[in-house]
Amino acid sequence: MTSYDHKKIEKKWQTRWRKSGVYRTKEQNGGKKFYVLDMFPYASGEGLHVGHPKGYIATDVYSRFMRSNGYSVLHPMGFDAFGLPAENYALANKINPAVAVAHNVKRFKEQLEKIGLDYDWSREINTTDPAYYRWTQWIFLQMFKAGLAYESNEPINWCPSCKTGLANEDVDDGRCERCGTPVEKKPMRQWVLKITDYAEKLLDGLGGLDWPESIKELQRNWIGKSEGALISFEIKNQKSKIKNIEVFTTRADTLFGATYLVLAPEHELLKNKELGITNYDEVLRYIVTSRTKTEIERTAEGKEKTGVELKGVKAINPANNEEIPIFVADYVLAGYGTGAIMAVPAHDERDWQFAKKYNLPIKQVILTGMVTGRKLSEFDGKSALFGEKFDNSLWKEHYKNNGVLLNSGKFDGMNSEEAKDKIANFVGGKSVTKYKLRDWVFSRQRYWGEPIPLVFCETCKTQAEKSKIKNQKSNISRGEQLNPGWVPVPEDKLPVKLPNVKSYEPTGTGESPLANIKNWVNVKCPKCGGEGKRETNTMPQWAGSCWYYLRYTDPKNKKAFADRKKMDYWLGTGLPLRNSAEQNAGGVDFYVGGAEHATRHLIYARFWHQFLFDKGLVAHSEPFKKLQHVGLILAEDGRKMSKRWGNIINPDDIIERFGADALRVYEMFMGPFDQSVVWNTDNLVGAKRFLERVWRTKDKIKDKTLKIKNEALEIALHQTIKKVTEDIKEFKFNTAISQLMIFTNVLEKRDEIPQIVFETFLTLLTPFAPHIAEELWELIGNKKSIQQVPWPTYKAEFLSEIESVVAVQINGKTRGTIMLSPAATQDEAIKKALAEPQLKKWIGEGNPRKVVYIAGKILSIVV
Ligand code: ANZ
Ligand code: ZN
């Protein structure tokens, strides 16, 4: 009897699998294909910890399962490596980012291979490979040409430590997502992608996706659709050159209660003296101070509100022609709506806080909780039914609710929902839809990213401006018209390679380090041959991951980002597209990764994909059909694993001591897949023991010709096949493994087991513990790899024989149990209960008054 030597076995099989190419992706005709994808790792310097592989092991289990069910499976892996994390790591360690990334990728790959994952490495991709980013640049150019990229000088989020501009999505709680430094607002030349053009499509598409509801909800909130109205307030001041201020409101019904207006400090109208403000110096000081605050500081609920009144100017409330003051206050944000609001302190908490502080009138216009259809005159100020009396001195949550209008002229008594449109129309307002989603700031003033493939040319600038005026149809794309002077690098000149530089430190000047490489920057204009200059900003970290799942379908293609047929095959049904329903039901079949990507990668990638779809470049409207998120593995101290806390567990050590199979079984067994679990080495030992028991079980095969004769064994086997099959399908790996353990107990109790039973068991074990399963499979005399053995099917006739324990309650007390098959009827259940003397004693002779029978669970009798 040999002992279970995990090191020897795992090494042996990893080498053999690599050589034999069992995991090579094979496209087969006629459907039955499955694309299962991991969110590829970011090749950082720290390598993998034991938390990372949880998702990878799960997709591995799934892809092995699908393959043995006859599917062609695409299960690829690659590396994301451009962007701040890799560059910051390289800077800290004083190595070139390209060298650091190559080193990190090698390390990651070794670690992944040791886990025995079935990736088809012949399809590996790396976002920093010029052969890859050539196509990232190409897709960017298509967006540019379509007018979806524009140059902007708006103030954006700036991280003073990373010395680069950031997208809204890169800011967490007012801090740089990379380094935790509070972000500042800084006006800067940027490239921006018009993701807002896709806001509606991004919302719409969510409906058809098989994603966790929580992630869809995060996206909905991030997109933040609001239906409201634009209402114009006339300005009263002889000296003002501006006649009106427009506000965005979702509560036009409260217009009669608007007692002042507020402009965001960055509002256009405050940029010069056009409003004729008499205290402009004071206003300007306020504007300057508010620049130092982060958005969070400005809008946080508990924060004290500040502001300055614009002296010498008033506005007219168009509903009642009352004169109201105008303020500048930083609780109003420039980037949303029109950057100006009508303040209704009786029904908006922030306005209320502000009004309290500056002693502004508070005017109730909605009776919240009021039942519609009742007359206002019936309201006595007390009845709860009619809403209680409004109290100016104290804010109450229900003040912001809907209700019935009062103090609103001819609208009094109207339901507030109904009044929204009516009042907006009354004052000539326009209904509009606004989104919280901001356009995507797409350039970084850093070295380590895809160069943006554009050249600036003065001559062409003049041309483009002319064509814009004449609105000519010419060889000038919408992007060039929108951005006069910017000329795309011709597609056959891609990639624009990132040049090698000596110094790639961020400059902090708002320019990328590439700006200093004169012989790279200065080029001939691709259009007119004149003097041009390259764009020196680079793309953000999230660019490469916007389309990588497409590249896996055809990773070596030199003529296109991927062959259309291959994409259609892997993202479709495996058969040619037949109708629009299939168009909207395509995408990667199964995508597994961390929930932290909900509002970045998963929105950006959907945006790019929808653009490609609109261009007719992909067949399906969404990239990821089904999504599953991975629960975190926390360190033994209950915290997130991090270098910072010194609590990282390295999978290499675990594999060395316990084996990859034990690690795999443990991680799949530790709890429901999408929940966070604390790492526990004792439980890992348990997984290892389980495999040792499996190992010893093979010695119970004594006579290879032994047939299954024992019915109980057969039932247990089919029960196990069924349970494991169904659980894997639903990502319930923990209960699948627990069934394998139960079955191992059954095998252990026997002196001898038929080979066929053990073989079936090994097939079920393979997805979880492929090395040991393969080794035992070979030891009992099989030549062909177990990876190619079809998944076993269960026989239903055995299952119907399984009896389960049913509790018997008499008058509400459990008095005993009976065994029943799931098909048993209520009468049979009663009969069985009566056959048990200790139950019969309680039931007695008479007819029961009431019987409830829940099959397989409980029989309840009231006598
Ligand atoms: C009057 C009003 C009365 C409002 C009321 C609310 C309650 P959502 O739903 O998030 O879209 N608002 C508009 N633009 C703003 C800006 N740039 N910065 C801060 N606040 C802004 O919110 C829309 C509401 O937020 C708008 O409706 C406006 O206040 C405010 F009882 O107008 B409301
Ligand atoms: Zn030119």
PDB file of N, CA and C and ligand atoms in Angstrom, residues 226 248-251 254 331-333 336-337 339-342 344 347-348 350 436, ligand 1:
ATOM      1  N   SER A 226     -32.431  60.287 -13.211  1.00  0.00           N
ATOM      2  CA  SER A 226     -33.470  61.093 -12.552  1.00  0.00           C
ATOM      3  C   SER A 226     -34.306  61.800 -13.591  1.00  0.00           C
ATOM      4  N   PHE A 248     -32.143  72.543 -12.205  1.00  0.00           N
ATOM      5  CA  PHE A 248     -32.702  71.208 -12.433  1.00  0.00           C
ATOM      6  C   PHE A 248     -33.380  70.765 -11.152  1.00  0.00           C
ATOM      7  N   THR A 249     -34.614  70.313 -11.269  1.00  0.00           N
ATOM      8  CA  THR A 249     -35.327  69.828 -10.087  1.00  0.00           C
ATOM      9  C   THR A 249     -36.124  68.579 -10.407  1.00  0.00           C
ATOM     10  N   THR A 250     -36.175  67.686  -9.429  1.00  0.00           N
ATOM     11  CA  THR A 250     -37.041  66.514  -9.575  1.00  0.00           C
ATOM     12  C   THR A 250     -38.352  66.782  -8.839  1.00  0.00           C
ATOM     13  N   ARG A 251     -38.463  67.988  -8.264  1.00  0.00           N
ATOM     14  CA  ARG A 251     -39.641  68.301  -7.456  1.00  0.00           C
ATOM     15  C   ARG A 251     -40.269  69.626  -7.877  1.00  0.00           C
ATOM     16  N   THR A 254     -42.821  71.429  -5.846  1.00  0.00           N
ATOM     17  CA  THR A 254     -42.532  72.256  -4.665  1.00  0.00           C
ATOM     18  C   THR A 254     -42.151  73.688  -5.038  1.00  0.00           C
ATOM     19  N   TYR A 331     -22.596  73.012  -1.337  1.00  0.00           N
ATOM     20  CA  TYR A 331     -23.341  71.740  -1.280  1.00  0.00           C
ATOM     21  C   TYR A 331     -24.023  71.463  -2.615  1.00  0.00           C
ATOM     22  N   VAL A 332     -24.002  72.444  -3.489  1.00  0.00           N
ATOM     23  CA  VAL A 332     -24.466  72.205  -4.859  1.00  0.00           C
ATOM     24  C   VAL A 332     -23.244  71.911  -5.715  1.00  0.00           C
ATOM     25  N   LEU A 333     -23.348  70.846  -6.489  1.00  0.00           N
ATOM     26  CA  LEU A 333     -22.194  70.399  -7.272  1.00  0.00           C
ATOM     27  C   LEU A 333     -22.303  70.882  -8.713  1.00  0.00           C
ATOM     28  N   TYR A 336     -23.543  68.230 -11.796  1.00  0.00           N
ATOM     29  CA  TYR A 336     -24.835  67.555 -11.875  1.00  0.00           C
ATOM     30  C   TYR A 336     -25.934  68.538 -12.232  1.00  0.00           C
ATOM     31  N   GLY A 337     -26.889  68.081 -12.987  1.00  0.00           N
ATOM     32  CA  GLY A 337     -28.009  68.937 -13.387  1.00  0.00           C
ATOM     33  C   GLY A 337     -27.493  70.138 -14.147  1.00  0.00           C
ATOM     34  N   GLY A 339     -26.006  72.596 -12.265  1.00  0.00           N
ATOM     35  CA  GLY A 339     -25.097  73.228 -11.309  1.00  0.00           C
ATOM     36  C   GLY A 339     -25.792  74.342 -10.525  1.00  0.00           C
ATOM     37  N   ALA A 340     -27.107  74.382 -10.623  1.00  0.00           N
ATOM     38  CA  ALA A 340     -27.874  75.396  -9.880  1.00  0.00           C
ATOM     39  C   ALA A 340     -29.157  74.752  -9.392  1.00  0.00           C
ATOM     40  N   ILE A 341     -29.605  75.139  -8.209  1.00  0.00           N
ATOM     41  CA  ILE A 341     -30.849  74.562  -7.689  1.00  0.00           C
ATOM     42  C   ILE A 341     -31.802  75.645  -7.201  1.00  0.00           C
ATOM     43  N   MET A 342     -33.061  75.283  -7.177  1.00  0.00           N
ATOM     44  CA  MET A 342     -34.031  76.078  -6.435  1.00  0.00           C
ATOM     45  C   MET A 342     -34.110  75.397  -5.073  1.00  0.00           C
ATOM     46  N   VAL A 344     -35.757  74.459  -1.596  1.00  0.00           N
ATOM     47  CA  VAL A 344     -37.077  74.348  -0.973  1.00  0.00           C
ATOM     48  C   VAL A 344     -36.868  73.835   0.449  1.00  0.00           C
ATOM     49  N   HIS A 347     -38.878  71.084   2.317  1.00  0.00           N
ATOM     50  CA  HIS A 347     -39.003  69.706   1.836  1.00  0.00           C
ATOM     51  C   HIS A 347     -37.693  69.066   1.399  1.00  0.00           C
ATOM     52  N   ASP A 348     -36.596  69.755   1.616  1.00  0.00           N
ATOM     53  CA  ASP A 348     -35.291  69.183   1.306  1.00  0.00           C
ATOM     54  C   ASP A 348     -34.383  69.443   2.491  1.00  0.00           C
ATOM     55  N   ARG A 350     -31.113  69.330   3.053  1.00  0.00           N
ATOM     56  CA  ARG A 350     -29.925  70.185   2.953  1.00  0.00           C
ATOM     57  C   ARG A 350     -30.307  71.657   2.841  1.00  0.00           C
ATOM     58  N   LYS A 436     -26.436  60.568 -13.111  1.00  0.00           N
ATOM     59  CA  LYS A 436     -25.291  60.821 -12.235  1.00  0.00           C
ATOM     60  C   LYS A 436     -23.998  60.453 -12.937  1.00  0.00           C
TER      61      LYS A 436
HETATM   62  C1  ANZ B   1     -36.083  71.257  -5.567  1.00  0.00           C
HETATM   63  C2  ANZ B   1     -36.306  70.205  -4.581  1.00  0.00           C
HETATM   64  C3  ANZ B   1     -37.270  70.164  -3.581  1.00  0.00           C
HETATM   65  C4  ANZ B   1     -35.457  69.151  -4.709  1.00  0.00           C
HETATM   66  C5  ANZ B   1     -37.317  69.069  -2.777  1.00  0.00           C
HETATM   67  C6  ANZ B   1     -35.449  68.055  -3.925  1.00  0.00           C
HETATM   68  C7  ANZ B   1     -36.399  68.014  -2.920  1.00  0.00           C
HETATM   69  P1  ANZ B   1     -31.644  63.421  -7.686  1.00  0.00           P
HETATM   70  O1  ANZ B   1     -32.888  62.697  -7.315  1.00  0.00           O
HETATM   71  O2  ANZ B   1     -30.445  62.895  -7.027  1.00  0.00           O
HETATM   72  O3  ANZ B   1     -31.511  63.631  -9.159  1.00  0.00           O
HETATM   73  N1  ANZ B   1     -30.032  69.109  -7.164  1.00  0.00           N
HETATM   74  C8  ANZ B   1     -30.130  69.335  -8.480  1.00  0.00           C
HETATM   75  N2  ANZ B   1     -28.926  69.638  -8.991  1.00  0.00           N
HETATM   76  C9  ANZ B   1     -28.048  69.568  -7.971  1.00  0.00           C
HETATM   77  C10 ANZ B   1     -26.658  69.792  -7.868  1.00  0.00           C
HETATM   78  N3  ANZ B   1     -25.920  70.137  -8.924  1.00  0.00           N
HETATM   79  N4  ANZ B   1     -26.061  69.630  -6.668  1.00  0.00           N
HETATM   80  C11 ANZ B   1     -26.811  69.297  -5.583  1.00  0.00           C
HETATM   81  N5  ANZ B   1     -28.116  69.097  -5.624  1.00  0.00           N
HETATM   82  C12 ANZ B   1     -28.750  69.224  -6.803  1.00  0.00           C
HETATM   83  O4  ANZ B   1     -31.781  64.899  -7.047  1.00  0.00           O
HETATM   84  C13 ANZ B   1     -32.369  65.949  -7.723  1.00  0.00           C
HETATM   85  C14 ANZ B   1     -32.559  67.060  -6.717  1.00  0.00           C
HETATM   86  O5  ANZ B   1     -31.283  67.394  -6.173  1.00  0.00           O
HETATM   87  C15 ANZ B   1     -33.126  68.296  -7.343  1.00  0.00           C
HETATM   88  O6  ANZ B   1     -34.487  68.494  -6.966  1.00  0.00           O
HETATM   89  C16 ANZ B   1     -32.392  69.418  -6.633  1.00  0.00           C
HETATM   90  O7  ANZ B   1     -33.181  69.707  -5.524  1.00  0.00           O
HETATM   91  C17 ANZ B   1     -31.107  68.787  -6.210  1.00  0.00           C
HETATM   92  F1  ANZ B   1     -38.259  69.032  -1.826  1.00  0.00           F
HETATM   93  O8  ANZ B   1     -35.125  70.702  -6.462  1.00  0.00           O
HETATM   94  B1  ANZ B   1     -34.514  69.468  -5.905  1.00  0.00           B
END
